[in-house]
XYZ file of C-alpha atoms in Angstrom:
557
model
C -4.041 16.128 -15.438
C -5.269 17.455 -12.409
C -6.173 14.611 -10.077
C -9.765 14.241 -8.676
C -10.282 14.707 -5.292
C -12.281 11.400 -4.894
C -9.793 9.480 -6.689
C -6.833 6.811 -5.933
C -3.698 5.790 -7.599
C -3.029 2.555 -8.607
C 0.344 1.494 -9.777
C 1.355 -1.944 -11.717
C 4.891 -2.716 -12.645
C 5.755 -4.626 -15.599
C 8.390 -4.945 -18.182
C 8.985 -3.648 -21.136
C 10.782 -5.638 -24.168
C 11.565 -3.343 -27.035
C 12.270 -3.941 -30.849
C 14.801 -1.678 -31.628
C 14.927 -1.011 -35.364
C 15.456 3.022 -35.398
C 18.960 3.638 -36.087
C 20.706 6.461 -33.825
C 20.572 10.160 -35.002
C 23.131 12.908 -34.500
C 22.577 13.118 -30.230
C 22.900 9.294 -30.057
C 26.400 8.640 -28.428
C 28.464 5.295 -29.657
C 27.098 1.974 -27.612
C 23.850 4.006 -27.227
C 20.321 2.455 -28.193
C 17.855 5.576 -29.660
C 15.514 4.730 -26.273
C 18.795 5.081 -24.009
C 19.171 8.500 -25.653
C 16.001 9.742 -25.119
C 16.140 8.880 -21.395
C 19.657 10.828 -21.372
C 18.397 13.781 -22.813
C 15.125 13.534 -20.391
C 16.818 13.412 -17.222
C 19.714 15.697 -18.464
C 16.520 18.494 -19.043
C 15.092 17.842 -15.385
C 18.748 18.443 -13.830
C 18.970 21.636 -16.053
C 15.759 22.658 -15.141
C 15.804 21.929 -11.634
C 18.680 24.440 -11.117
C 16.715 26.693 -13.375
C 14.003 26.884 -11.220
C 16.077 27.265 -8.041
C 17.541 30.423 -9.726
C 13.791 31.678 -10.138
C 13.281 31.280 -14.002
C 9.498 30.311 -14.657
C 7.964 27.240 -16.218
C 6.912 28.309 -19.499
C 10.091 30.081 -20.351
C 11.756 26.775 -19.289
C 9.804 25.170 -21.726
C 11.093 26.958 -24.748
C 14.255 26.685 -23.774
C 14.465 23.100 -22.820
C 13.079 22.040 -26.400
C 15.839 24.201 -27.937
C 18.741 22.970 -25.669
C 17.724 19.331 -25.657
C 15.698 18.636 -29.043
C 12.736 16.935 -26.814
C 9.259 17.725 -27.584
C 7.077 20.024 -25.514
C 5.143 17.155 -23.470
C 8.606 15.639 -22.289
C 10.451 18.896 -21.571
C 7.349 19.734 -19.436
C 7.073 16.494 -17.895
C 10.926 17.246 -16.836
C 10.487 20.729 -15.773
C 7.094 19.516 -13.388
C 9.430 16.104 -11.944
C 12.285 18.979 -11.160
C 9.456 21.083 -9.572
C 8.124 17.797 -7.710
C 11.941 17.151 -6.179
C 12.071 20.558 -4.847
C 8.892 20.871 -3.382
C 9.397 17.548 -1.730
C 13.100 18.686 -0.034
C 11.530 21.815 1.434
C 8.514 19.435 2.840
C 11.429 17.084 3.964
C 13.448 20.063 5.493
C 10.907 21.278 8.335
C 10.648 17.568 9.182
C 14.741 16.875 9.252
C 14.948 20.309 11.259
C 12.521 18.546 13.697
C 14.200 15.362 14.070
C 17.422 16.908 14.738
C 16.430 19.181 17.167
C 15.139 16.338 19.290
C 18.178 14.041 18.909
C 20.091 17.135 20.071
C 18.174 17.812 23.186
C 18.897 13.670 23.491
C 22.845 14.535 22.995
C 22.819 17.084 25.331
C 21.138 15.199 27.923
C 23.889 12.048 27.850
C 26.527 14.423 27.734
C 25.390 15.824 31.249
C 25.157 12.704 32.537
C 28.462 11.702 31.062
C 30.228 14.616 32.654
C 28.701 14.045 36.212
C 29.942 9.927 35.836
C 33.196 11.465 35.174
C 33.064 14.149 38.047
C 32.303 11.044 40.520
C 35.245 8.807 38.948
C 37.592 12.100 39.722
C 36.187 12.613 43.165
C 36.818 8.679 43.968
C 40.090 8.689 42.177
C 39.336 5.371 40.247
C 41.983 5.410 36.977
C 39.774 2.984 35.005
C 36.863 4.592 35.146
C 38.288 7.888 34.937
C 39.351 7.175 31.340
C 36.445 5.449 30.478
C 34.055 8.213 31.203
C 36.642 10.586 29.717
C 35.926 8.466 26.403
C 32.518 8.743 27.138
C 32.789 12.359 27.347
C 34.634 13.133 24.243
C 32.251 11.320 22.149
C 28.966 12.837 23.546
C 30.784 16.264 22.964
C 31.649 15.202 19.323
C 28.067 14.072 19.078
C 26.538 17.353 20.241
C 28.595 19.486 17.975
C 28.028 17.569 14.686
C 24.294 17.731 15.401
C 24.380 21.540 16.171
C 26.166 22.091 13.105
C 23.928 20.149 11.109
C 20.791 22.035 12.906
C 22.812 25.297 12.307
C 22.961 24.560 8.135
C 19.455 23.255 7.897
C 17.640 26.301 9.865
C 19.683 28.737 7.186
C 18.366 26.491 4.397
C 14.898 27.367 6.073
C 15.443 30.900 6.661
C 17.348 31.480 3.165
C 14.222 29.457 1.082
C 16.806 27.218 0.084
C 17.325 23.596 0.313
C 20.201 21.163 0.666
C 22.162 19.632 -1.768
C 20.558 17.301 -4.543
C 22.600 14.761 -5.795
C 21.149 13.323 -8.842
C 22.072 9.468 -9.463
C 22.029 8.886 -5.411
C 23.828 10.401 -2.456
C 24.982 6.702 -1.265
C 26.167 5.744 -4.699
C 27.767 9.140 -5.048
C 29.487 8.552 -1.743
C 30.613 4.706 -2.839
C 31.943 6.267 -6.145
C 34.296 8.573 -3.704
C 35.075 5.710 -1.529
C 36.084 3.526 -4.937
C 33.463 1.350 -4.509
C 31.757 1.816 -7.608
C 32.401 3.178 -10.672
C 31.756 6.375 -12.013
C 30.118 4.932 -14.893
C 27.764 3.238 -12.780
C 26.505 6.333 -10.878
C 26.448 8.050 -14.550
C 24.070 5.532 -15.510
C 21.924 5.981 -12.563
C 21.792 9.725 -13.509
C 20.431 8.937 -17.117
C 18.259 5.569 -16.559
C 14.483 6.921 -16.743
C 11.915 8.469 -19.130
C 8.850 9.988 -17.639
C 5.201 10.821 -19.180
C 2.070 12.036 -17.599
C -1.373 10.944 -18.421
C -3.747 12.820 -20.572
C -7.604 11.745 -20.868
C -8.014 14.139 -24.160
C -4.991 12.381 -25.707
C -5.448 9.131 -25.600
C -4.547 8.334 -22.254
C -0.824 9.290 -22.609
C 0.284 11.056 -25.730
C 4.153 10.034 -25.482
C 4.301 6.938 -23.979
C 1.429 4.717 -24.959
C -0.468 0.978 -24.079
C -2.386 -0.928 -26.595
C -3.993 -4.340 -26.080
C -4.405 -6.496 -29.057
C -4.610 -10.175 -30.009
C -4.751 -10.908 -25.964
C -1.114 -9.064 -25.454
C -0.256 -5.703 -24.016
C 1.998 -3.394 -26.162
C 3.671 -0.202 -24.868
C 5.194 2.304 -27.358
C 7.762 4.957 -26.723
C 7.922 8.681 -28.861
C 11.196 9.412 -29.867
C 10.958 12.619 -29.686
C 14.518 13.811 -30.555
C 14.512 11.810 -34.275
C 11.694 14.255 -35.364
C 12.250 15.886 -38.240
C 11.209 19.484 -38.936
C 8.115 20.379 -41.403
C 6.299 23.312 -42.649
C 6.409 26.559 -41.869
C 2.802 28.340 -41.387
C 1.693 31.532 -42.063
C 3.076 32.984 -38.794
C 6.602 31.984 -39.287
C 6.249 29.150 -36.815
C 8.445 26.091 -37.684
C 6.383 22.612 -37.190
C 7.644 19.284 -36.546
C 6.610 16.260 -37.910
C 5.261 13.151 -36.342
C 8.052 11.456 -34.341
C 8.991 7.959 -34.755
C 7.783 5.509 -32.018
C 9.518 2.206 -30.593
C 7.130 -0.287 -29.904
C 7.544 -3.937 -27.931
C 5.604 -6.213 -26.139
C 4.831 -5.561 -22.218
C 4.446 -8.152 -19.430
C 2.217 -7.191 -16.565
C 1.691 -9.943 -13.683
C -1.348 -11.816 -14.577
C -3.263 -10.582 -11.458
C -3.458 -7.007 -12.932
C -3.899 -7.719 -16.964
C -7.953 -7.731 -16.210
C -7.844 -4.397 -14.509
C -5.526 -3.023 -16.909
C -7.569 -3.615 -19.680
C -10.878 -2.660 -18.224
C -9.245 0.572 -17.669
C -7.881 0.928 -20.936
C -11.418 -0.016 -22.459
C -13.001 3.067 -20.252
C -10.567 5.602 -21.711
C -8.429 6.145 -18.152
C -5.369 8.362 -18.504
C -2.437 6.611 -17.134
C 1.138 8.031 -16.178
C 4.458 5.948 -17.071
C 7.933 5.915 -15.913
C 10.597 3.557 -17.884
C 13.426 2.890 -15.964
C 16.471 0.738 -17.017
C 18.252 -1.489 -14.565
C 21.528 -2.561 -14.002
C 20.729 -5.460 -15.827
C 19.751 -3.535 -19.282
C 16.038 -4.165 -18.792
C 13.264 -1.892 -18.859
C 10.593 -1.445 -16.173
C 7.607 0.250 -16.907
C 5.473 1.607 -13.710
C 2.070 2.475 -14.789
C -0.082 4.418 -12.607
C -3.784 5.198 -13.021
C -6.088 7.452 -11.249
C -9.195 5.515 -10.219
C -12.037 6.384 -8.105
C -12.349 5.509 -4.329
C -14.299 2.306 -3.726
C -17.176 2.652 -2.076
C -16.880 1.706 2.145
C -17.915 -1.640 3.000
C -16.791 -1.522 6.908
C -19.086 -1.097 9.744
C -17.666 0.296 12.921
C -21.331 -0.702 14.341
C -20.368 -4.326 13.727
C -17.041 -3.970 16.192
C -13.348 -4.220 15.205
C -10.249 -6.488 14.044
C -7.288 -5.666 16.487
C -3.959 -6.162 15.404
C -0.837 -6.378 17.600
C 2.017 -5.966 15.042
C 5.318 -8.403 16.119
C 8.927 -8.653 14.171
C 7.530 -12.244 13.105
C 3.772 -11.876 12.312
C 0.583 -10.161 13.661
C -1.683 -11.328 16.523
C -5.788 -10.594 15.270
C -8.485 -10.191 17.494
C -12.072 -10.268 16.611
C -14.073 -7.968 18.697
C -17.806 -7.501 18.557
C -19.800 -4.065 19.227
C -20.336 -5.070 22.982
C -16.418 -5.303 23.409
C -16.351 -9.021 23.866
C -14.433 -11.434 21.680
C -16.376 -12.860 18.573
C -15.962 -16.382 17.327
C -15.231 -16.974 13.591
C -17.850 -17.703 11.406
C -18.387 -20.832 10.430
C -16.462 -22.909 7.427
C -14.101 -19.637 8.408
C -10.575 -20.028 6.823
C -7.148 -17.934 5.934
C -6.394 -18.332 2.358
C -3.072 -19.374 2.188
C -1.133 -17.245 -0.183
C -0.154 -18.953 -3.710
C 3.235 -17.260 -4.335
C 4.522 -18.081 -0.782
C 6.084 -21.638 -1.686
C 9.835 -20.856 -0.625
C 10.205 -23.675 2.276
C 7.490 -25.719 4.714
C 6.222 -23.100 7.156
C 6.953 -19.684 5.419
C 3.538 -19.097 6.339
C 2.043 -20.046 9.943
C -1.467 -19.388 10.811
C -3.011 -20.695 14.113
C -6.713 -20.085 14.569
C -8.126 -19.889 18.131
C -11.878 -20.672 17.880
C -12.745 -17.963 19.989
C -12.046 -15.406 18.384
C -8.024 -15.060 18.139
C -5.912 -15.805 15.138
C -2.075 -15.818 14.783
C -0.270 -15.043 11.447
C 3.333 -15.988 11.926
C 5.859 -15.237 8.906
C 9.387 -16.028 10.738
C 11.366 -14.895 7.436
C 10.046 -11.205 7.844
C 12.390 -10.621 11.082
C 15.608 -10.799 9.362
C 14.988 -11.060 5.363
C 16.695 -8.435 3.017
C 14.829 -5.101 2.256
C 13.154 -6.380 -1.311
C 12.021 -9.717 0.478
C 10.736 -8.193 3.436
C 8.806 -5.460 1.364
C 7.377 -8.664 -0.292
C 6.231 -10.219 2.882
C 4.735 -7.388 4.344
C 2.435 -6.835 1.201
C 1.461 -10.429 1.610
C 0.442 -9.693 5.355
C -1.242 -6.747 4.571
C -3.560 -8.709 1.659
C -4.112 -10.992 4.380
C -5.331 -9.217 7.313
C -7.667 -6.719 4.813
C -9.111 -9.763 3.543
C -10.188 -11.145 6.510
C -11.497 -7.644 7.967
C -13.495 -7.381 4.332
C -14.852 -11.131 5.049
C -16.452 -9.815 8.496
C -17.326 -6.374 7.396
C -15.264 -4.802 10.279
C -12.766 -1.894 10.405
C -9.183 -2.580 11.286
C -7.764 -1.071 14.497
C -3.768 -0.436 15.173
C -1.464 1.180 17.129
C -0.181 4.386 16.380
C 3.498 3.707 17.468
C 6.442 6.061 16.482
C 9.490 4.695 15.434
C 11.168 7.600 13.110
C 14.465 8.863 12.864
C 14.688 10.846 15.943
C 14.092 7.949 17.679
C 16.755 6.133 16.908
C 18.850 8.032 19.351
C 18.308 6.185 22.796
C 20.553 3.144 22.980
C 22.062 0.628 20.790
C 19.815 -2.246 21.778
C 16.892 -0.147 21.289
C 18.208 1.450 17.979
C 18.697 -2.072 16.439
C 15.541 -3.117 17.136
C 13.768 -0.256 15.751
C 15.497 -0.309 12.907
C 15.464 -3.827 12.302
C 11.334 -3.858 13.558
C 9.298 -3.581 9.987
C 6.232 -1.691 12.122
C 5.888 1.319 10.152
C 6.218 -0.480 7.119
C 3.475 -2.847 8.165
C 0.867 -0.191 9.329
C 1.572 1.739 5.930
C 0.694 -1.509 3.841
C -2.579 -2.054 5.995
C -3.944 1.375 5.576
C -2.476 1.502 1.856
C -4.349 -1.765 1.151
C -7.351 -1.198 3.352
C -8.051 2.127 1.912
C -8.034 0.686 -1.569
C -10.579 -1.657 -0.882
C -12.595 0.557 1.365
C -11.751 -0.740 4.639
C -11.839 1.251 7.487
C -8.723 1.820 9.554
C -8.136 3.344 13.172
C -5.142 4.108 15.117
C -5.149 4.154 19.052
C -2.847 5.502 21.640
C -0.569 2.716 22.304
C 0.145 3.225 25.755
C -0.067 -0.228 28.108
C -2.307 -2.419 25.670
C 0.330 -4.987 26.846
C -0.038 -4.764 30.188
C -4.020 -4.347 30.057
C -4.214 -7.522 27.898
C -1.428 -9.245 30.500
C -3.335 -8.723 33.518
C -7.219 -8.769 32.250
C -7.317 -10.932 29.357
C -4.785 -13.364 28.482
C -5.478 -15.901 31.434
C -9.411 -15.144 30.924
C -9.436 -16.097 27.470
C -6.662 -18.533 27.350
C -4.694 -16.716 24.804
C -1.140 -15.329 23.958
C -0.002 -11.828 25.378
C -0.132 -10.786 21.698
C -3.473 -11.868 21.081
C -4.814 -10.234 24.225
C -2.548 -6.823 23.334
C -4.540 -6.856 19.923
C -7.819 -7.447 22.236
C -7.002 -4.689 24.148
C -6.347 -2.354 20.776
C -9.818 -3.383 19.549
C -11.845 -2.385 22.618
C -10.018 0.748 22.784
C -10.737 1.702 19.085
C -14.468 0.785 19.951
C -13.912 3.734 22.919
C -14.695 1.205 25.916
C -12.441 1.868 29.552
C -10.266 -0.366 30.811
C -11.643 -0.820 34.499
C -10.123 -2.753 37.685
C -12.175 -5.740 38.203
C -12.544 -7.601 41.428
C -10.332 -10.407 39.808
C -7.834 -8.269 38.834
C -7.573 -6.814 42.702
C -7.682 -10.471 43.799
C -4.954 -11.105 41.661
C -2.834 -8.368 42.996
C -3.204 -9.176 46.561
C -2.261 -13.079 45.800
C 1.385 -11.665 44.543
C 1.634 -9.217 47.678
C 0.632 -12.244 50.226
C 2.824 -14.389 48.255
C 5.963 -11.766 48.409
C 5.431 -10.875 52.003
C 5.951 -14.907 53.000
C 9.483 -14.650 51.213
C 11.438 -12.581 54.085
C 14.431 -15.098 54.304
C 15.413 -14.547 50.802
C 18.352 -12.646 49.513
C 16.473 -8.846 48.463
C 16.828 -8.653 44.308
C 14.653 -8.407 41.798
C 11.836 -10.923 42.262
C 13.008 -12.320 45.668
C 10.543 -11.203 48.124
C 9.370 -8.091 49.599
C 12.198 -5.406 48.552
C 12.033 -2.097 49.261
C 11.293 -1.212 45.842
C 8.328 -3.773 45.626
C 6.963 -2.323 48.755
C 6.910 0.877 47.226
C 5.036 -0.028 44.110
C 2.609 -1.726 46.030
C 2.158 1.803 47.910
C 1.111 3.518 44.662
C -0.922 0.855 43.663
C -3.230 1.056 46.870
C -3.703 4.550 46.139
C -4.521 4.132 42.174
C -6.788 1.219 42.638
C -9.135 3.327 44.757
C -9.390 5.929 42.114
C -8.914 4.405 38.789
C -12.326 3.648 37.759
C -13.495 7.101 38.639
C -11.136 8.504 36.205
C -11.740 9.875 32.787
C -10.475 7.640 29.857
C -7.370 10.163 29.168
C -6.165 9.751 32.277
C -6.781 5.752 32.810
C -4.478 5.606 29.314
C -1.819 8.230 30.537
C 2.091 6.728 30.693
C 2.073 7.309 34.668
C -1.693 5.318 35.124
C -1.641 2.154 37.122
C -1.246 0.306 34.510
C 2.778 1.544 34.408
C 2.982 0.335 37.856
C 1.001 -3.080 37.037
C 3.811 -3.288 34.152
C 6.264 -2.850 36.834
C 4.989 -5.468 38.806
C 4.754 -7.968 36.550
C 8.526 -7.523 35.806
C 9.811 -7.568 39.479
C 7.733 -10.486 39.780
C 8.644 -12.834 37.418
């Protein structure tokens, strides 16, 4: 079914408990149920269609051949072909992204190599054996890195020129590598290659012709067509062999309590739904049910102001900003509801509300929890933020930071921080949730929000640096400039006079008016005069006055 332009997808995950009473057929292997056989045949058809599509065969031809070869019905066969086609298209999109990221990594690796070679040359000139050995190892490592990235880039560009895609491993590349290293069995990998069944929705055929969901006697039921057990029927006048209706396996479908009413309403409305059944390692069947629903009406208005959020490894700082660009106190009887599902330990979900329009939501476990737990906590956090924005009727302002794979080549410390920092996941979860709830979002240029908050708003409003940064983000989303005020000029003058008095201290970071600090104040003196007259783009550029003020804050700690 073709998706409408104003529709959004809504997916709910449940668990299916099939009542398997049908005996196996000719295609059923020993130890398999008829559902496992249907899944195996569907996955085999997907892999076969994937290879045939790469060879240039058409969907129509494959549909006829697939039914004869695998014995599944035309609908399942067509779904397998479309799934294979989607894999190819996604791989082509990822190929362009991978080339761009590899190019950026290669440029950075070459820069590091040239730096290492200069250090080695200096060590050779100074005839320092210890440094020569150290830098020689660094240069060798950098050369290997450049060689590996150059080879990878050449392979990716060759695929792009020839219109091909890198090799796809069904069942997962990571699992296959474990099998090669004897850390996983071949049976586990084979099970991962044949553990799913997919069926598209269709409004004209009762929502979904192959995997149907029904509601009766207060319970949801899911039935699956076992198409490989269909028996031949009559032959029509044209000589075409027709099949009798295939048998079905039915069982109870468990759905989360919070989604049951909405699923029931969508089923009553006759909406189509796509279902993917996945069999886990624990032999349990999970059902991923996707509905196409209409996009909700927008309930937020930028004229009311913005709800600025500053995302941190352990939580989120929130600033409620009015249309004037000033902090707006929270409404009377305002509370942030405690999520019902979070009851693992005391202090798992902490909220600190400031009456002047700031609050901090802290989830300590977010910074060190495993991926599945982190994903759940991020979903809870996104729901709380969007609910606050919905109550206030304001859109959400966020920073547009980049923690892509091409950035994970700067240094060990940054790589560890960026890999553990779930920034992108939080942003995606907030934007996705806000879109479904009719709340607007706006991502802004992230440069200098923390220095602006530190110098202008932290002391003024009596809040933390994260609150002040969230406030700066909200103001930037509303289109306000950040001017240099008289109070800020006085702060800089006080720091300058204080550092100038420390003439007898040993020069060093934060110890008196060193040459570095003096050069910094000279730059500030020039930029202070010009800043307020610059355009907003220049005021927010990387080497604006805020960059120097950040350095000053670090040097004067």
